[in-house]
Tab-separated table of C-alpha atoms in Angstrom:
chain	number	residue	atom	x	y	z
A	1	UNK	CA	-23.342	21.707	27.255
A	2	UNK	CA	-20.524	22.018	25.145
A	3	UNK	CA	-20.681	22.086	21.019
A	4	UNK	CA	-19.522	18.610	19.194
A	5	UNK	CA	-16.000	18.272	17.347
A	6	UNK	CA	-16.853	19.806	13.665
A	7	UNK	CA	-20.609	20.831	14.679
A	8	UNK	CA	-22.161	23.572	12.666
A	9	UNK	CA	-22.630	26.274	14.647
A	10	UNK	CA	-18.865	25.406	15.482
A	11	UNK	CA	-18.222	26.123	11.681
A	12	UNK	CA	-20.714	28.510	10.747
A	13	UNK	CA	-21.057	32.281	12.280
A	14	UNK	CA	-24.145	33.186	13.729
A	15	UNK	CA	-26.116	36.005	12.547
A	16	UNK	CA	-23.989	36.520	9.725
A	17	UNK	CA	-25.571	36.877	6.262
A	18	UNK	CA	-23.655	34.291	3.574
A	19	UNK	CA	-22.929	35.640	0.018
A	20	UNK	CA	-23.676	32.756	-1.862
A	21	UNK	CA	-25.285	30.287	1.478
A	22	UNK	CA	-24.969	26.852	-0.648
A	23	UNK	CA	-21.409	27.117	-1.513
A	24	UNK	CA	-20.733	28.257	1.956
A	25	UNK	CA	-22.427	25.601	3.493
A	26	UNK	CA	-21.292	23.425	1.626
A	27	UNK	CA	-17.612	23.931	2.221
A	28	UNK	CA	-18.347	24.637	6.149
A	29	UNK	CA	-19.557	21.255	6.109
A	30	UNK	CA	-16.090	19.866	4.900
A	31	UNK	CA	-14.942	21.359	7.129
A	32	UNK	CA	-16.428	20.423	10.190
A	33	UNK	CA	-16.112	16.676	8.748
A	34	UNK	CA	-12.434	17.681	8.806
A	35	UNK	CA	-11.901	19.340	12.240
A	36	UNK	CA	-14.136	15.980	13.554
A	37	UNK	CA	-11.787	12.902	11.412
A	38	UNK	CA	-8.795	15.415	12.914
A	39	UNK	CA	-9.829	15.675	16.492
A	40	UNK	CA	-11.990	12.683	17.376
A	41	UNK	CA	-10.597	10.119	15.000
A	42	UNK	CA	-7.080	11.067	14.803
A	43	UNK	CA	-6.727	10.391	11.123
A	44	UNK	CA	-3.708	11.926	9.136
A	45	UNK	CA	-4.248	15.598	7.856
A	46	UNK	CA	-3.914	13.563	3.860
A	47	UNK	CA	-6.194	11.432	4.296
A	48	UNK	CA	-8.746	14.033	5.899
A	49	UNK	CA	-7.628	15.794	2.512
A	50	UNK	CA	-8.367	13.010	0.115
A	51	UNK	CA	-11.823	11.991	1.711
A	52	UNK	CA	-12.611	15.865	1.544
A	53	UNK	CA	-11.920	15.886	-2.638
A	54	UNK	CA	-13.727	12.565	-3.202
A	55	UNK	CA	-16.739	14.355	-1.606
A	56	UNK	CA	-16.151	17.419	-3.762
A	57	UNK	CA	-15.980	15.723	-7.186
A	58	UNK	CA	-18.904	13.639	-5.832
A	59	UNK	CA	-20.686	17.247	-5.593
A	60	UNK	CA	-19.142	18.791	-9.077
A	61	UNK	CA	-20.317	15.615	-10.708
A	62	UNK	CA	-24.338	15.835	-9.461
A	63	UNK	CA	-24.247	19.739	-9.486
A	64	UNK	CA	-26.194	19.304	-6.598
A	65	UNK	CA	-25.684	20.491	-2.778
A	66	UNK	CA	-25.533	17.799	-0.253
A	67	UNK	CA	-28.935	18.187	1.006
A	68	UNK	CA	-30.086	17.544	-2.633
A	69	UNK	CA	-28.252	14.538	-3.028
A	70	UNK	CA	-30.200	11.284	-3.253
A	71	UNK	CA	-29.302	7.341	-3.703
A	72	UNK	CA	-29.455	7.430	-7.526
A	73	UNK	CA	-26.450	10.373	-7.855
A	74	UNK	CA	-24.548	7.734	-6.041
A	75	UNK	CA	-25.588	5.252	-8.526
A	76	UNK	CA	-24.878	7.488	-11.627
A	77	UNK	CA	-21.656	8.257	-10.001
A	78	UNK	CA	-20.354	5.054	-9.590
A	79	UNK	CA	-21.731	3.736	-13.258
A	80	UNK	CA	-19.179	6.840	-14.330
A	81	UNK	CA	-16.606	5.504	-12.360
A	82	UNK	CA	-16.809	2.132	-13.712
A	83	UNK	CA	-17.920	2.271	-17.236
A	84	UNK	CA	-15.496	5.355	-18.212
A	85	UNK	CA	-12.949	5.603	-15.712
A	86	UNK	CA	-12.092	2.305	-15.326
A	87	UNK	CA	-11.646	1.864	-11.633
A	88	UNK	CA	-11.060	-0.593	-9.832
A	89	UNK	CA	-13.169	-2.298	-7.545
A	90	UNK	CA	-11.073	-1.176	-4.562
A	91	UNK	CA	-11.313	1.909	-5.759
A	92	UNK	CA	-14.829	2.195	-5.900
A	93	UNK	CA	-15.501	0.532	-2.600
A	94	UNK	CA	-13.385	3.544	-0.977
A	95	UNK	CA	-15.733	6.326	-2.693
A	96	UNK	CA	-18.678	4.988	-1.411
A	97	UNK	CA	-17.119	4.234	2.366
A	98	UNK	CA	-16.073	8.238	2.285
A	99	UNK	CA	-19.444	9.263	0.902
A	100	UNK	CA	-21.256	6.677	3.543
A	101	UNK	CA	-18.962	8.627	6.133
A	102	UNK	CA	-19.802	12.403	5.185
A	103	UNK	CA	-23.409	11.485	5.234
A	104	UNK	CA	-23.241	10.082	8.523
A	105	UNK	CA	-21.297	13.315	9.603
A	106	UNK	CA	-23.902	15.521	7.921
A	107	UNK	CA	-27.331	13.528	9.194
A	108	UNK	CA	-25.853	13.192	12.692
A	109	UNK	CA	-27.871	15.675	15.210
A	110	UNK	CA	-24.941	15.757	17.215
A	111	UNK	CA	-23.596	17.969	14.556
A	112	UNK	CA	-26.499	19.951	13.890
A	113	UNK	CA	-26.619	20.464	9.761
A	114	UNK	CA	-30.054	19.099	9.350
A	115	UNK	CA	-31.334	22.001	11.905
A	116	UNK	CA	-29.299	24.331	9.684
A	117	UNK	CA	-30.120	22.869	6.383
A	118	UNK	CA	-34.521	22.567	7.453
A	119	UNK	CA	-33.477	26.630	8.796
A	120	UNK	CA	-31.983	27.665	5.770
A	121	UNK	CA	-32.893	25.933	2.603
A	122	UNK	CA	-36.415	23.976	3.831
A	123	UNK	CA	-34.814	20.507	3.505
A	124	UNK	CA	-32.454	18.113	4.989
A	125	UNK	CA	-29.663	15.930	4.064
A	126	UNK	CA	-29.902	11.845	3.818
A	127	UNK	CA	-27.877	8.674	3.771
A	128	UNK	CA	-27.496	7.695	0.090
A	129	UNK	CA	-25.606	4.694	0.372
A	130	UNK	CA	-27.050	1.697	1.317
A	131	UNK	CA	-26.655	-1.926	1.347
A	132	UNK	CA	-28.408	-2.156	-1.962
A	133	UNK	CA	-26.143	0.065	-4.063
A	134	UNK	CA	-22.851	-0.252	-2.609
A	135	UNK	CA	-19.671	-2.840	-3.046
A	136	UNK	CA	-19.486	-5.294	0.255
A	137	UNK	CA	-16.076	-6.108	0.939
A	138	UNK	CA	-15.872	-9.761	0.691
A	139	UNK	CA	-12.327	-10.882	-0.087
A	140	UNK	CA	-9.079	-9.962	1.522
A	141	UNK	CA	-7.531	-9.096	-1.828
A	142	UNK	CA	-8.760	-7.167	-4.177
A	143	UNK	CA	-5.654	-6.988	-6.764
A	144	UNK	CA	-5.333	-8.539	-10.287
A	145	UNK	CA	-6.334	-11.770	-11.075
A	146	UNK	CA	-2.862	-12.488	-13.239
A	147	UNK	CA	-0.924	-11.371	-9.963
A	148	UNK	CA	1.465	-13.904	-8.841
A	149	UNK	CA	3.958	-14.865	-7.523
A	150	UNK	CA	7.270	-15.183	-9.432
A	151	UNK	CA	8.504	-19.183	-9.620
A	152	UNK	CA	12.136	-19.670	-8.306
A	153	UNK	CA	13.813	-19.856	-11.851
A	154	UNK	CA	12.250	-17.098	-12.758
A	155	UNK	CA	13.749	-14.943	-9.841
A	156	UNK	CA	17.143	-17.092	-10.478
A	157	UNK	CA	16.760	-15.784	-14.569
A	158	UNK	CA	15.759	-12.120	-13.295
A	159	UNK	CA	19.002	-11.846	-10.882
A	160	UNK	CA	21.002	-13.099	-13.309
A	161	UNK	CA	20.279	-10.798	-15.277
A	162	UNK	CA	20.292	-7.925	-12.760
A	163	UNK	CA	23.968	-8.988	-12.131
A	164	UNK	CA	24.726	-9.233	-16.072
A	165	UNK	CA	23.926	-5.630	-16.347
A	166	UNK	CA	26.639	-4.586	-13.895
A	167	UNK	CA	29.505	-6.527	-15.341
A	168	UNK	CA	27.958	-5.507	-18.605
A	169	UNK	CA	27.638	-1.588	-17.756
A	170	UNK	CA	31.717	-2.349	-16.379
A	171	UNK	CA	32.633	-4.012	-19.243
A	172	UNK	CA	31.611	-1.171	-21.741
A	173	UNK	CA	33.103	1.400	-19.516
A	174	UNK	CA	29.804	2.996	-18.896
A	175	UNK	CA	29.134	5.350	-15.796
A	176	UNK	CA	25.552	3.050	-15.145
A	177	UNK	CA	27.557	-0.024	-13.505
A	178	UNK	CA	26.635	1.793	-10.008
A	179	UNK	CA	23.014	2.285	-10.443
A	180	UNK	CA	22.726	-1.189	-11.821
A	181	UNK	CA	24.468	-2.879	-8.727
A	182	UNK	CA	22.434	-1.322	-6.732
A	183	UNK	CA	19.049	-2.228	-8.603
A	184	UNK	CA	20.207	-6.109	-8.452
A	185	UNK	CA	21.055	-5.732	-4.508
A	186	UNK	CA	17.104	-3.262	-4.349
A	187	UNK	CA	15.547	-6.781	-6.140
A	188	UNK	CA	17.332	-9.183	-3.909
A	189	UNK	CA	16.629	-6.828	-0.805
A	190	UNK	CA	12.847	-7.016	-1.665
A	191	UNK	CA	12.493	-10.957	-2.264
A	192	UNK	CA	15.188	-11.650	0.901
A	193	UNK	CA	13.081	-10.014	3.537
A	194	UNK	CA	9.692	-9.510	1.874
A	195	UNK	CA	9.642	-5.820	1.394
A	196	UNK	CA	6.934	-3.879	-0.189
A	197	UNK	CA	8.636	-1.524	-2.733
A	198	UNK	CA	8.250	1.905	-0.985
A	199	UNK	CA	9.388	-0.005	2.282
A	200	UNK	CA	12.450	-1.203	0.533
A	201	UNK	CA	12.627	2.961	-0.943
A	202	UNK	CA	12.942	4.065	2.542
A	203	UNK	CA	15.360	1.997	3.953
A	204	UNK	CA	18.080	3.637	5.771
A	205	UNK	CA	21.870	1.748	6.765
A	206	UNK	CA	20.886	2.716	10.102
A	207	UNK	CA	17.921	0.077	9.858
A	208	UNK	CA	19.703	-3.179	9.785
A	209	UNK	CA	20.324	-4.558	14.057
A	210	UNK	CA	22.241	-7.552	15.006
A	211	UNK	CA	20.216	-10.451	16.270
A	212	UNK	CA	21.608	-12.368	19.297
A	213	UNK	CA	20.260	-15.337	18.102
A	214	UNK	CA	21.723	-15.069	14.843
A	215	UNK	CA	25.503	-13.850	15.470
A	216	UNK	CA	26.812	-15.313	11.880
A	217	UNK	CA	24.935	-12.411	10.200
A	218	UNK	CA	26.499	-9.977	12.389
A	219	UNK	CA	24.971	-6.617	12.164
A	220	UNK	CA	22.491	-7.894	9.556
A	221	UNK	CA	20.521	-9.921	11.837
A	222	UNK	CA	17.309	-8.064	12.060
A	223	UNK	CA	15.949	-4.925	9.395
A	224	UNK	CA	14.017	-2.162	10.978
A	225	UNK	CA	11.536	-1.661	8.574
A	226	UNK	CA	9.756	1.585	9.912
A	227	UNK	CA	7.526	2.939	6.373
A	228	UNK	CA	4.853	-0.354	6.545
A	229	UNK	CA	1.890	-0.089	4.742
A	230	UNK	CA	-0.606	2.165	6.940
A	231	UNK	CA	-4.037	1.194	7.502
A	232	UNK	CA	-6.779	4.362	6.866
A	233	UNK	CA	-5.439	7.174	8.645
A	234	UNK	CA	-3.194	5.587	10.632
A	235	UNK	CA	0.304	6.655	10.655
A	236	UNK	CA	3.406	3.598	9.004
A	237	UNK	CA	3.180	0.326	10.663
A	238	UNK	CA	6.744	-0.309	11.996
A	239	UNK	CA	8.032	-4.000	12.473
A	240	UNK	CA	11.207	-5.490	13.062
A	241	UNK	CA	12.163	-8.595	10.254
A	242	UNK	CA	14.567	-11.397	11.239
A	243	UNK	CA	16.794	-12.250	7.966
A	244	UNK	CA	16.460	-15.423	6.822
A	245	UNK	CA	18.169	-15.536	3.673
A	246	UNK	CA	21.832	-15.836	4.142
A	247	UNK	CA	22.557	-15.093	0.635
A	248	UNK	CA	20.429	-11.872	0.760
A	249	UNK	CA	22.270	-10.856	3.694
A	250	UNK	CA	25.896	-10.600	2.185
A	251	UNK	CA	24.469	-8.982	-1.322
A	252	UNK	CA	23.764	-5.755	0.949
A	253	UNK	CA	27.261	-6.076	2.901
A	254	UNK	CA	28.514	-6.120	-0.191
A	255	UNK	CA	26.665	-3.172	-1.938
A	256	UNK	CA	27.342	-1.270	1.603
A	257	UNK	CA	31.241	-2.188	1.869
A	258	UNK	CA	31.865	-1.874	-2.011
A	259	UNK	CA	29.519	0.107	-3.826
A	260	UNK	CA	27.687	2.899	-1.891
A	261	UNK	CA	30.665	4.782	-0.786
A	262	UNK	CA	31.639	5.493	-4.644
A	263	UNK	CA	28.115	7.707	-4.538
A	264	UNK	CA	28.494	11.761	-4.141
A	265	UNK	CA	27.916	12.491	0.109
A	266	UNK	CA	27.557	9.353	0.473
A	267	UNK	CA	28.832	9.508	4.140
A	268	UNK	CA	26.367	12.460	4.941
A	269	UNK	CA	23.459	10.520	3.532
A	270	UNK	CA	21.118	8.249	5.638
A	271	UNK	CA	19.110	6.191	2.931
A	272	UNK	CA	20.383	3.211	1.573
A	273	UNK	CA	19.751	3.625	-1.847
A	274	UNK	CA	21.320	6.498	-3.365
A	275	UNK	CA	20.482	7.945	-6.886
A	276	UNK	CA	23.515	9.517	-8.691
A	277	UNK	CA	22.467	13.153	-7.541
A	278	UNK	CA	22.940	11.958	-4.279
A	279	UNK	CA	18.977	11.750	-3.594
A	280	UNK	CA	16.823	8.804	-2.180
A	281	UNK	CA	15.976	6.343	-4.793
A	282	UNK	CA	12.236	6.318	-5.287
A	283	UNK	CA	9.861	3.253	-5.473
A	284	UNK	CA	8.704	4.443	-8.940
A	285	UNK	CA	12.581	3.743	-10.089
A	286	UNK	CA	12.312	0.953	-8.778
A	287	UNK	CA	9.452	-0.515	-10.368
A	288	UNK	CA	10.653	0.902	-13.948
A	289	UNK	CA	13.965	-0.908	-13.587
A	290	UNK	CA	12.409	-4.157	-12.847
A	291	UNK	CA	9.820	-3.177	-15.477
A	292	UNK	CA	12.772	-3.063	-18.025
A	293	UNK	CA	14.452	-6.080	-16.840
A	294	UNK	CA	11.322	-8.302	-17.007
A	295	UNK	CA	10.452	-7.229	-20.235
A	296	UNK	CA	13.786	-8.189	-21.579
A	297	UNK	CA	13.442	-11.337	-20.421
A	298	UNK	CA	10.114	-11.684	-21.916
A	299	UNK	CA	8.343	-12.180	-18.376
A	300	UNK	CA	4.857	-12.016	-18.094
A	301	UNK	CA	3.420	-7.912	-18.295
A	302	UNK	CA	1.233	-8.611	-15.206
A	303	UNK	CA	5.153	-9.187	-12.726
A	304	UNK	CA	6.154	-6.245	-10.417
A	305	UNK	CA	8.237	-5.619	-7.868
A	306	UNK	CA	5.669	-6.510	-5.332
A	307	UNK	CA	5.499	-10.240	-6.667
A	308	UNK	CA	8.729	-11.055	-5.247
A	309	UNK	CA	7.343	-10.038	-2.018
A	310	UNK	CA	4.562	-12.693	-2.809
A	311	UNK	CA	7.017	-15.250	-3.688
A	312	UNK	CA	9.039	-14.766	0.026
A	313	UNK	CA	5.913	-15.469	1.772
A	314	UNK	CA	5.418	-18.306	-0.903
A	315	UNK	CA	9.013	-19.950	-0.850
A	316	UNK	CA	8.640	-19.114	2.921
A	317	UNK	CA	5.770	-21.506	3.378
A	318	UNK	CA	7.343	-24.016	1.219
A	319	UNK	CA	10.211	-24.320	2.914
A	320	UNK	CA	8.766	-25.267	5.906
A	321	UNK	CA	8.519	-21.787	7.789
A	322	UNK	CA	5.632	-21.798	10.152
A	323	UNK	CA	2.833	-20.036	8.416
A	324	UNK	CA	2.430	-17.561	11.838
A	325	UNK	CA	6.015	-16.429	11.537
A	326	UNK	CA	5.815	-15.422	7.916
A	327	UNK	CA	2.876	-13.437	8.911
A	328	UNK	CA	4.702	-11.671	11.479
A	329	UNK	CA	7.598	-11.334	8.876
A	330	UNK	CA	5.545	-9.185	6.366
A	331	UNK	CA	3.601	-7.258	8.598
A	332	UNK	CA	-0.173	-8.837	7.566
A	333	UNK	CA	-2.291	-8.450	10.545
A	334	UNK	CA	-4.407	-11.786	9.723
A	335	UNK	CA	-3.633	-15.286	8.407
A	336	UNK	CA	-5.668	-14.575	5.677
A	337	UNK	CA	-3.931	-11.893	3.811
A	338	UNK	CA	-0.703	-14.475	4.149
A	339	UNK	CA	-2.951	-17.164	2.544
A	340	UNK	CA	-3.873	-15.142	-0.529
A	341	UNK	CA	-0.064	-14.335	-0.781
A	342	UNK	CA	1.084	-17.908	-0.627
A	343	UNK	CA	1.111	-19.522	-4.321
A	344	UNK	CA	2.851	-22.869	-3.584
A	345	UNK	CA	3.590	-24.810	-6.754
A	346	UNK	CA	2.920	-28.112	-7.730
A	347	UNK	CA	5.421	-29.768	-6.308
A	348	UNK	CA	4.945	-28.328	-2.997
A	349	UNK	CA	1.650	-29.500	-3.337
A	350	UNK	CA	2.420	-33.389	-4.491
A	351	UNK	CA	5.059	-33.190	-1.877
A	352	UNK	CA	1.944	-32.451	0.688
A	353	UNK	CA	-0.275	-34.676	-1.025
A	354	UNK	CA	1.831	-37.830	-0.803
A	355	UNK	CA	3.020	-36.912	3.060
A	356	UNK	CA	-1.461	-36.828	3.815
A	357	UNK	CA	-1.912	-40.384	1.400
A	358	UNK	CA	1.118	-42.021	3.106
A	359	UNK	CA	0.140	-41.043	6.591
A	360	UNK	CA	-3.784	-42.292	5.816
A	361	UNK	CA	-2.534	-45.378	4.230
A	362	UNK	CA	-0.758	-46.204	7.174
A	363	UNK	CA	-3.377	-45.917	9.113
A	364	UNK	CA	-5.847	-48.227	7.518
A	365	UNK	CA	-2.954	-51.012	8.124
């Protein structure tokens, strides 16, 4: 009968004598974990990686050996993470899922390491997270309270002033009037098609396809986006987004007829956005420019470039796109996650409000 993916005999040699046995079980038993997420599950070689160094500073911070560890390190571990580190709740909900997940690796039999552990140091290793003292996962979204979505005049105020700091930058005869066009059209990309920003950083001019149905965009009828948000392990979600914003539509033409040409190689380069050196521009660059531009508008701190994405889904909705379709737009794979993205305002809602009170009033007639 053949050996299981990542067991320990698989890892370990036998009948060899280990220098320092703890340490080298230790790390054999990342490693098996690895070979296992690798072959069985599939998962991608960084997130194998990442799981792997959670574990490890996990171990550094007990000074114990897996076999040693009980429910209360995990406890102590997380009050560290919390009290001085400051992380967030997602955060710590993922440290305890990989540490729940090595200690189901490593108190499987199928793998073996209690047999070795009981053989070697008298003792075995144990589940230490339970029900009892670890995070449940209860809401879709875990992200800031204060996140929002932007309100329409406040994305009408921020383009604005995107587009002031071209003519401004042209005006003044200063060499920045290309890298600020293109961070107004990055914005308006983002809100016109409901982009996440490292989505929008990856966009190439290959990406945009014409859509049969909609011939008066022409080639600009669909975008490609093929750098979605992964889910653990998995590798980008690709989906294809039908434009719906007109307006959006000829701001890239534009940026694509007009302004990225004047860019060094240019013609030999496949991203869309192009940073002076002739390099991709980065969703960090991103978020700093809108950073700058919101705070000289005297926005609220707690607006990034990922709340326009929230208001698309939230104009979206209010204007009367079907709730399914908008889903489908922005990749979410339930209704939910669209929900907790939709922040329609008041009048949306007193629109709604007085359609449901007419239509019951009626009825009572």
């Amino acid at each position: 009968m053949g050996l299981s993916e990542g067991s320990a005999r698989l890892v370990l040699l036998d009948g060899v004598a280990l220098l320092h046995p703890e340490d080298a079980v230790f790390e054999a038993m990342l490693e098996g974990w690895g070979r296992q997420q690798r072959g069985g599950r599939r998962l991608q070689p960084e997130t194998v990686k990442g799981r792997q160094n959670v574990v490890r500073r996990f171990g550094e911070y007990t000074n114990a050996y897996p076999w040693q560890w009980s429910a209360a390190d995990v406890d102590e571990w997380m009050t560290y993470q919390i009290a001085e580190l400051k992380r967030a709740e997602s955060t710590i909900r993922s440290y305890q899922t990989t540490l729940r997940l090595f200690c189901d690796y490593i108190t499987s039999p199928h793998y073996q390491w209690p047999a070795e552990c009981e053989a070697r140091f008298g003792t075995h290793p144990v589940q230490i997270c339970h029900e009892w003292n670890t995070a449940a996962h209860l809401v879709d979204y875990e992200g800031g309270p204060d996140r929002r979505p932007m309100t329409r005049e406040e994305i009408q105020l921020f383009f604005d002033y995107a587009d002031d700091q071209v003519e401004r930058a042209i005006r003044l005869g200063r060499k920045g009037a290309l890298a600020a066009y293109r961070d107004a059209t990055v914005f308006k990309t983002i809100y016109g098609w409901g982009l996440r920003c490292t989505e929008a950083s990856r966009l190439e001019i290959t990406d945009f396809y014409r859509n049969p149905k909609a011939p008066e965009l022409g080639r600009f009828g669909s975008l490609h986006v093929r750098y979605g948000k992964r889910t653990k392990g998995s590798p980008p979600r690709r989906r294809m987004v039908l434009s719906v914003m007109p307006w959006a539509v000829e701001a890239v033409e534009d940026y694509l007829a007009n302004v990225r040409p004047r860019y060094a190689e240019a013609g030999e380069k496949p991203a869309l956005w192009l940073t002076e050196r002739g390099g991709r521009l980065q969703a960090r660059e991103i978020e700093d420019r809108f950073a700058t531009y919101r705070d000289a508008l005297g926005l609220d701190k707690e607006l990034v470039p990922h709340c326009l994405r929230h208001s698309h889904v939230t104009h979206q909705i209010e204007d009367g796109a079907d709730p399914a379709f908008v889903q489908r737009q922005v990749g979410h794979r339930f209704p939910s996650t669209t929900a907790i993205y939709t922040g329609v305002s008041g009048d949306f809602m007193n629109t709604m409000m007085r359609k449901v009170l007419d239509r019951a009033l009626d009825n009572e007639q």
